[in-house]
Short mmCIF file of C-alpha atoms (C1' of nucleotides) in Angstrom, two decimals:
data_model
loop_
_atom_site.label_atom_id
_atom_site.label_comp_id
_atom_site.label_asym_id
_atom_site.label_seq_id
_atom_site.Cartn_x
_atom_site.Cartn_y
_atom_site.Cartn_z
CA UNK A 1006 -13.74 3.99 18.74
CA UNK A 1007 -17.40 3.18 18.52
CA UNK A 1008 -18.70 3.76 15.02
CA UNK A 1009 -18.67 0.74 12.79
CA UNK A 1010 -21.58 1.96 10.72
CA UNK A 1011 -22.13 0.38 7.33
CA UNK A 1012 -20.27 1.99 4.46
CA UNK A 1013 -22.51 3.79 2.00
CA UNK A 1014 -21.93 3.92 -1.77
CA UNK A 1015 -20.02 7.21 -1.46
CA UNK A 1016 -17.61 5.68 1.04
CA UNK A 1017 -17.07 2.72 -1.26
CA UNK A 1018 -16.39 4.95 -4.24
CA UNK A 1019 -13.89 6.96 -2.18
CA UNK A 1020 -12.13 3.74 -1.17
CA UNK A 1021 -12.08 2.51 -4.74
CA UNK A 1022 -10.56 5.75 -6.02
CA UNK A 1023 -8.00 6.00 -3.22
CA UNK A 1024 -6.92 2.41 -3.85
CA UNK A 1025 -6.31 3.46 -7.45
CA UNK A 1026 -4.15 6.40 -6.35
CA UNK A 1027 -3.73 7.10 -2.65
CA UNK A 1028 -2.37 10.59 -3.39
CA UNK A 1029 -5.57 11.90 -4.99
CA UNK A 1030 -6.35 15.27 -3.39
CA UNK A 1031 -9.59 15.72 -1.45
CA UNK A 1032 -10.58 18.36 -3.98
CA UNK A 1033 -10.33 15.93 -6.90
CA UNK A 1034 -11.76 13.07 -4.89
CA UNK A 1035 -14.75 15.24 -3.93
CA UNK A 1036 -15.36 16.23 -7.53
CA UNK A 1037 -15.25 12.60 -8.64
CA UNK A 1038 -17.70 11.31 -6.04
CA UNK A 1039 -19.95 14.40 -6.19
CA UNK A 1040 -19.63 15.88 -2.69
CA UNK A 1041 -17.91 18.97 -1.23
CA UNK A 1042 -14.17 18.73 -0.46
CA UNK A 1043 -14.75 19.37 3.24
CA UNK A 1044 -17.30 16.58 3.37
CA UNK A 1045 -14.86 14.34 1.58
CA UNK A 1046 -12.23 15.14 4.19
CA UNK A 1047 -14.72 14.22 6.91
CA UNK A 1048 -15.49 10.93 5.20
CA UNK A 1049 -11.87 9.91 4.79
CA UNK A 1050 -11.07 10.98 8.37
CA UNK A 1051 -13.93 8.80 9.59
CA UNK A 1052 -12.71 5.86 7.50
CA UNK A 1053 -9.30 6.26 9.09
CA UNK A 1054 -10.73 6.63 12.61
CA UNK A 1055 -12.90 3.56 12.30
CA UNK A 1056 -10.02 1.46 10.99
CA UNK A 1057 -11.28 0.81 7.49
CA UNK A 1058 -8.25 2.69 6.16
CA UNK A 1059 -5.15 1.28 7.88
CA UNK A 1060 -2.57 3.56 6.34
CA UNK A 1061 -0.71 4.69 3.26
CA UNK A 1062 2.02 2.57 1.81
CA UNK A 1063 4.79 3.38 -0.65
CA UNK A 1064 5.22 0.81 -3.41
CA UNK A 1065 8.87 0.43 -4.33
CA UNK A 1066 10.44 -1.57 -7.17
CA UNK A 1067 12.64 -4.25 -5.55
CA UNK A 1068 14.65 -4.63 -8.75
CA UNK A 1069 15.64 -0.97 -8.70
CA UNK A 1070 16.89 -1.45 -5.16
CA UNK A 1071 19.21 -4.28 -6.10
CA UNK A 1072 16.81 -7.11 -5.26
CA UNK A 1073 15.55 -8.36 -8.63
CA UNK A 1074 14.94 -11.93 -7.53
CA UNK A 1075 11.94 -12.85 -5.40
CA UNK A 1076 10.88 -16.13 -3.88
CA UNK A 1077 8.33 -17.69 -1.58
CA UNK A 1078 9.63 -19.92 1.21
CA UNK A 1079 7.29 -22.53 2.66
CA UNK A 1080 8.49 -23.27 6.18
CA UNK A 1081 7.64 -26.09 8.59
CA UNK A 1082 8.29 -25.19 12.22
CA UNK A 1083 8.58 -28.19 14.59
CA UNK A 1084 7.52 -28.37 17.33
CA UNK A 1085 4.87 -25.79 16.52
CA UNK A 1086 4.69 -24.26 20.00
CA UNK A 1087 4.15 -20.68 21.10
CA UNK A 1088 7.53 -20.35 22.80
CA UNK A 1089 9.26 -21.16 19.52
CA UNK A 1090 7.09 -19.45 16.95
CA UNK A 1091 7.13 -16.05 18.70
CA UNK A 1092 10.88 -15.55 18.30
CA UNK A 1093 10.76 -17.14 14.84
CA UNK A 1094 8.17 -14.65 13.60
CA UNK A 1095 10.05 -11.72 15.16
CA UNK A 1096 13.33 -12.77 13.56
CA UNK A 1097 11.80 -13.29 10.12
CA UNK A 1098 10.18 -9.86 10.24
CA UNK A 1099 13.56 -8.26 11.04
CA UNK A 1100 15.38 -9.82 8.10
CA UNK A 1101 15.93 -7.13 5.42
CA UNK A 1102 15.06 -9.60 2.66
CA UNK A 1103 11.57 -10.35 4.09
CA UNK A 1104 8.62 -8.68 2.40
CA UNK A 1105 5.64 -10.51 3.86
CA UNK A 1106 4.96 -13.31 6.32
CA UNK A 1107 1.90 -15.58 6.65
CA UNK A 1108 0.88 -18.15 9.25
CA UNK A 1109 -1.07 -20.82 7.40
CA UNK A 1110 -3.11 -23.96 7.71
CA UNK A 1111 -1.80 -26.97 5.84
CA UNK A 1112 1.48 -28.87 5.78
CA UNK A 1113 3.62 -25.71 5.80
CA UNK A 1114 3.25 -23.50 8.83
CA UNK A 1115 4.63 -20.27 7.41
CA UNK A 1116 5.03 -18.64 4.04
CA UNK A 1117 7.67 -15.95 3.65
CA UNK A 1118 8.00 -13.70 0.61
CA UNK A 1119 11.59 -12.56 0.15
CA UNK A 1120 13.44 -10.27 -2.27
CA UNK A 1121 17.13 -10.97 -2.87
CA UNK A 1122 19.99 -9.84 -5.08
CA UNK A 1123 20.63 -13.18 -6.79
CA UNK A 1124 20.63 -16.96 -6.36
CA UNK A 1125 23.70 -16.94 -4.14
CA UNK A 1126 22.00 -14.43 -1.88
CA UNK A 1127 18.89 -16.61 -1.75
CA UNK A 1128 20.93 -19.68 -0.90
CA UNK A 1129 22.73 -17.79 1.87
CA UNK A 1130 19.41 -16.53 3.25
CA UNK A 1131 17.85 -20.00 3.32
CA UNK A 1132 20.90 -21.62 4.92
CA UNK A 1133 21.74 -18.90 7.43
CA UNK A 1134 18.32 -17.65 8.49
CA UNK A 1135 16.07 -20.67 8.03
CA UNK A 1136 17.57 -24.15 7.92
CA UNK A 1137 20.15 -23.23 10.56
CA UNK A 1138 17.39 -22.49 13.08
CA UNK A 1139 16.58 -25.34 15.46
CA UNK A 1140 12.81 -24.98 15.12
CA UNK A 1141 12.80 -24.94 11.30
CA UNK A 1142 12.16 -28.51 10.17
CA UNK A 1143 11.87 -27.92 6.43
CA UNK A 1144 12.06 -25.12 3.88
CA UNK A 1145 10.69 -25.31 0.37
CA UNK A 1146 11.79 -22.57 -2.00
CA UNK A 1147 9.67 -21.43 -4.92
CA UNK A 1148 10.92 -18.70 -7.21
CA UNK A 1149 8.58 -15.96 -8.38
CA UNK A 1150 8.55 -15.59 -12.18
CA UNK A 1151 6.10 -12.71 -12.13
CA UNK A 1152 3.53 -11.11 -9.88
CA UNK A 1153 0.43 -9.05 -10.47
CA UNK A 1154 -1.63 -6.58 -8.51
CA UNK A 1155 -5.35 -7.17 -8.45
CA UNK A 1156 -8.28 -4.76 -8.42
CA UNK A 1157 -9.33 -2.69 -5.42
CA UNK A 1158 -10.70 -4.48 -2.37
CA UNK A 1159 -14.44 -3.92 -2.01
CA UNK A 1160 -17.23 -5.53 0.02
CA UNK A 1161 -18.90 -8.69 -1.34
CA UNK A 1162 -21.78 -7.92 -3.65
CA UNK A 1163 -20.24 -4.70 -4.91
CA UNK A 1164 -20.21 -4.53 -8.68
CA UNK A 1165 -16.61 -3.84 -9.75
CA UNK A 1166 -15.77 -1.04 -12.21
CA UNK B 1368 13.75 8.81 -18.96
CA UNK B 1369 17.44 8.13 -18.83
CA UNK B 1370 18.68 8.44 -15.28
CA UNK B 1371 19.20 5.20 -13.45
CA UNK B 1372 21.94 6.68 -11.30
CA UNK B 1373 22.83 4.90 -8.08
CA UNK B 1374 20.81 5.93 -5.06
CA UNK B 1375 22.80 7.91 -2.52
CA UNK B 1376 22.35 7.64 1.26
CA UNK B 1377 19.86 10.55 1.27
CA UNK B 1378 17.66 8.79 -1.30
CA UNK B 1379 17.75 5.62 0.76
CA UNK B 1380 16.80 7.46 3.92
CA UNK B 1381 13.90 9.14 2.10
CA UNK B 1382 12.70 5.76 0.85
CA UNK B 1383 13.01 4.24 4.29
CA UNK B 1384 10.99 7.04 5.89
CA UNK B 1385 8.31 7.05 3.19
CA UNK B 1386 7.92 3.29 3.51
CA UNK B 1387 7.29 3.89 7.19
CA UNK B 1388 4.62 6.48 6.41
CA UNK B 1389 3.92 7.41 2.82
CA UNK B 1390 2.04 10.54 3.91
CA UNK B 1391 5.01 12.23 5.56
CA UNK B 1392 5.12 15.84 4.31
CA UNK B 1393 8.11 17.02 2.28
CA UNK B 1394 8.73 19.55 5.02
CA UNK B 1395 9.08 16.88 7.71
CA UNK B 1396 10.90 14.53 5.39
CA UNK B 1397 13.38 17.28 4.53
CA UNK B 1398 13.99 18.07 8.19
CA UNK B 1399 14.60 14.40 8.96
CA UNK B 1400 17.10 13.81 6.17
CA UNK B 1401 18.75 17.22 6.49
CA UNK B 1402 17.95 18.90 3.16
CA UNK B 1403 15.57 21.69 2.05
CA UNK B 1404 11.91 20.79 1.35
CA UNK B 1405 12.19 21.78 -2.31
CA UNK B 1406 15.22 19.58 -2.74
CA UNK B 1407 13.34 16.79 -1.08
CA UNK B 1408 10.49 17.25 -3.57
CA UNK B 1409 13.01 17.05 -6.42
CA UNK B 1410 14.45 13.85 -4.98
CA UNK B 1411 11.08 12.17 -4.59
CA UNK B 1412 9.97 13.32 -8.04
CA UNK B 1413 13.13 11.82 -9.51
CA UNK B 1414 12.57 8.55 -7.64
CA UNK B 1415 9.09 8.43 -9.13
CA UNK B 1416 10.28 9.33 -12.63
CA UNK B 1417 12.99 6.72 -12.62
CA UNK B 1418 10.62 4.02 -11.41
CA UNK B 1419 12.13 3.36 -7.99
CA UNK B 1420 8.86 4.55 -6.47
CA UNK B 1421 6.03 2.75 -8.25
CA UNK B 1422 3.14 4.47 -6.52
CA UNK B 1423 1.24 5.17 -3.36
CA UNK B 1424 -1.15 2.52 -2.13
CA UNK B 1425 -3.98 2.68 0.37
CA UNK B 1426 -3.93 -0.12 2.92
CA UNK B 1427 -7.47 -1.21 3.73
CA UNK B 1428 -8.67 -3.67 6.37
CA UNK B 1429 -10.36 -6.56 4.51
CA UNK B 1430 -12.28 -7.52 7.64
CA UNK B 1431 -13.90 -4.09 7.85
CA UNK B 1432 -15.01 -4.51 4.26
CA UNK B 1433 -16.81 -7.75 4.97
CA UNK B 1434 -13.96 -10.07 3.94
CA UNK B 1435 -12.50 -11.31 7.22
CA UNK B 1436 -11.29 -14.64 5.87
CA UNK B 1437 -8.18 -14.88 3.72
CA UNK B 1438 -6.60 -17.82 1.97
CA UNK B 1439 -3.83 -18.77 -0.42
CA UNK B 1440 -4.75 -20.96 -3.38
CA UNK B 1441 -2.01 -23.03 -5.00
CA UNK B 1442 -3.09 -23.71 -8.57
CA UNK B 1443 -1.81 -26.13 -11.18
CA UNK B 1444 -2.64 -25.12 -14.75
CA UNK B 1445 -2.45 -27.92 -17.30
CA UNK B 1446 -1.37 -27.73 -20.01
CA UNK B 1447 0.81 -24.82 -19.03
CA UNK B 1448 0.72 -23.03 -22.40
CA UNK B 1449 0.67 -19.32 -23.22
CA UNK B 1450 -2.74 -19.43 -24.90
CA UNK B 1451 -4.29 -20.77 -21.72
CA UNK B 1452 -2.42 -18.90 -19.01
CA UNK B 1453 -3.01 -15.45 -20.52
CA UNK B 1454 -6.81 -15.62 -20.10
CA UNK B 1455 -6.40 -17.42 -16.78
CA UNK B 1456 -4.27 -14.61 -15.34
CA UNK B 1457 -6.60 -11.94 -16.68
CA UNK B 1458 -9.65 -13.64 -15.19
CA UNK B 1459 -8.03 -14.14 -11.78
CA UNK B 1460 -7.01 -10.48 -11.66
CA UNK B 1461 -10.60 -9.43 -12.36
CA UNK B 1462 -12.13 -11.46 -9.53
CA UNK B 1463 -13.11 -9.12 -6.68
CA UNK B 1464 -11.83 -11.61 -4.12
CA UNK B 1465 -8.28 -11.65 -5.56
CA UNK B 1466 -5.66 -9.64 -3.72
CA UNK B 1467 -2.42 -10.85 -5.29
CA UNK B 1468 -1.28 -13.31 -7.96
CA UNK B 1469 2.10 -14.99 -8.42
CA UNK B 1470 3.52 -17.15 -11.22
CA UNK B 1471 5.90 -19.61 -9.56
CA UNK B 1472 8.44 -22.33 -10.09
CA UNK B 1473 7.67 -25.66 -8.45
CA UNK B 1474 4.75 -28.06 -8.54
CA UNK B 1475 2.12 -25.32 -8.35
CA UNK B 1476 2.09 -22.85 -11.21
CA UNK B 1477 0.20 -20.01 -9.55
CA UNK B 1478 -0.44 -18.73 -6.07
CA UNK B 1479 -3.50 -16.55 -5.51
CA UNK B 1480 -4.18 -14.62 -2.32
CA UNK B 1481 -7.91 -14.12 -1.79
CA UNK B 1482 -10.11 -12.36 0.78
CA UNK B 1483 -13.63 -13.71 1.28
CA UNK B 1484 -16.63 -13.27 3.56
CA UNK B 1485 -16.69 -16.78 5.01
CA UNK B 1486 -16.07 -20.45 4.30
CA UNK B 1487 -19.11 -20.78 2.07
CA UNK B 1488 -17.85 -17.86 0.01
CA UNK B 1489 -14.42 -19.47 -0.26
CA UNK B 1490 -15.93 -22.78 -1.35
CA UNK B 1491 -18.03 -21.01 -3.98
CA UNK B 1492 -14.98 -19.12 -5.24
CA UNK B 1493 -12.86 -22.27 -5.55
CA UNK B 1494 -15.60 -24.24 -7.28
CA UNK B 1495 -16.88 -21.53 -9.61
CA UNK B 1496 -13.75 -19.66 -10.54
CA UNK B 1497 -11.02 -22.26 -10.28
CA UNK B 1498 -11.92 -25.95 -10.45
CA UNK B 1499 -14.63 -25.28 -13.01
CA UNK B 1500 -12.06 -23.91 -15.45
CA UNK B 1501 -10.79 -26.39 -18.02
CA UNK B 1502 -7.13 -25.46 -17.65
CA UNK B 1503 -7.11 -25.69 -13.83
CA UNK B 1504 -5.86 -29.18 -12.97
CA UNK B 1505 -5.64 -28.83 -9.19
CA UNK B 1506 -6.29 -26.27 -6.44
CA UNK B 1507 -4.88 -26.51 -2.95
CA UNK B 1508 -6.42 -24.17 -0.40
CA UNK B 1509 -4.50 -22.91 2.63
CA UNK B 1510 -6.18 -20.59 5.09
CA UNK B 1511 -4.32 -17.58 6.47
CA UNK B 1512 -4.32 -17.50 10.29
CA UNK B 1513 -2.41 -14.25 10.48
CA UNK B 1514 -0.14 -12.09 8.39
CA UNK B 1515 2.59 -9.58 9.14
CA UNK B 1516 4.19 -6.67 7.39
CA UNK B 1517 7.96 -6.66 7.29
CA UNK B 1518 10.47 -3.82 7.47
CA UNK B 1519 11.15 -1.37 4.63
CA UNK B 1520 12.75 -2.67 1.44
CA UNK B 1521 16.34 -1.46 1.13
CA UNK B 1522 19.32 -2.40 -1.05
CA UNK B 1523 21.49 -5.34 0.07
CA UNK B 1524 24.25 -4.30 2.45
CA UNK B 1525 22.22 -1.45 3.92
CA UNK B 1526 22.21 -1.54 7.69
CA UNK B 1527 18.57 -1.62 8.80
CA UNK B 1528 17.21 0.72 11.45
"C1'" DG C 274 20.89 22.29 -3.57
"C1'" DC C 275 18.97 26.54 -1.36
"C1'" DT C 276 15.87 30.63 -0.64
"C1'" DG C 277 11.67 32.80 -0.90
"C1'" DA C 278 7.35 33.74 -2.84
"C1'" DA C 279 3.06 32.14 -5.24
"C1'" DA C 280 -0.30 28.51 -5.81
"C1'" DT C 281 -2.59 24.95 -3.76
"C1'" DA C 282 -4.47 21.93 -0.34
"C1'" DC C 283 -5.84 20.89 4.27
"C1'" DA C 284 -8.45 21.26 8.61
"C1'" DG C 285 -11.55 23.52 11.64
"C1'" DC C 286 -15.82 25.80 12.44
"C1'" DG C 287 -20.27 27.91 11.89
"C1'" DT C 288 -24.52 27.27 9.51
"C1'" DA C 289 -28.14 25.00 6.94
"C1'" DT C 290 -30.68 21.11 5.65
"C1'" DA D 1155 -26.60 13.68 12.08
"C1'" DT D 1156 -24.59 14.80 7.89
"C1'" DA D 1157 -23.28 18.11 4.30
"C1'" DC D 1158 -21.70 22.49 2.90
"C1'" DG D 1159 -18.95 26.96 2.39
"C1'" DC D 1160 -15.78 29.96 4.36
"C1'" DT D 1161 -11.27 31.05 6.27
"C1'" DG D 1162 -6.71 30.68 8.51
"C1'" DT D 1163 -2.87 27.76 8.35
"C1'" DA D 1164 0.23 24.43 6.38
"C1'" DT D 1165 2.05 22.38 2.48
"C1'" DT D 1166 3.51 21.96 -2.13
"C1'" DT D 1167 5.48 23.88 -6.10
"C1'" DC D 1168 8.13 26.93 -8.96
"C1'" DA D 1169 11.36 30.81 -9.96
"C1'" DG D 1170 15.81 32.56 -9.57
"C1'" DC D 1171 20.33 32.06 -7.65
#
DNA sequence: GCTGAAATACAGCGTAT
DNA sequence: ATACGCTGTATTTCAGC
């Protein structure tokens, strides 16, 4: 785990294409960036080894899994001490409704993205898993009307497209 | 494009395993859920066709791409009319720093997750892309200390693990 | 949903630049 | 040091049942 060499334009193009479709074969990828498939394999392996590529994720439609309603919960944890927030974070991550969890600056300590079946389910979740916890001082619930993906992540100064 | 049949326990197990590691081979996946590889391929293909599986995404480390600082921007758009929010959403999605965009209920209309190089970059982004826009009435910036992934998304009532 | 075979892709290695 | 082409192996895919 030593190499943290700068990414060259070929690496960046590979990352851009793989972020478009992570299942692109090395053969196709190689053709698109203009190198040999074996070289392409080497490049991607190196990107994985050096931690630029963290992994491959499956995107699933929450609605099709019976969770059509999503919300963000802004949570104040008081007192905000290590002994309390460790178990809090662990518990939130275990909840089946949780999709993402952030520790933030600002008036709210945590933001939790949840996917639920309906309003009753959301109410149950907030009451049973959040406001009933000693260390949770306040929960603010904001429903998600719609969400969008954004373009591929690239280094600053890289012309998109 | 007709089938929206209920997912059986085998489908759910496949989804759970693929959410753990989207690169699991059909051979391994089949062995783990107890069906033949070809059947497993059929199942996954059907899940893709019917829209349960939306796609395969590459997870990349923003820090390794020169964007170690992340923030959430809470944005009020005034007036909140269709003619204004369409272009706003399109522009935000085009910004290289944007990672995710939500349209919300509550006092803030949009939440934008961004990844930037440093504080100066974040300040520039807020001033040039947000507060300088006519329709943006207010932007509240909250830095992300840390973020966590949560468990796989499964239907309500499914025992996790 | 399974079996088995054909097509394809991957991963390692030797060589050349 | 990086890229390439070749080759054995593993995986994916497609018939037929």
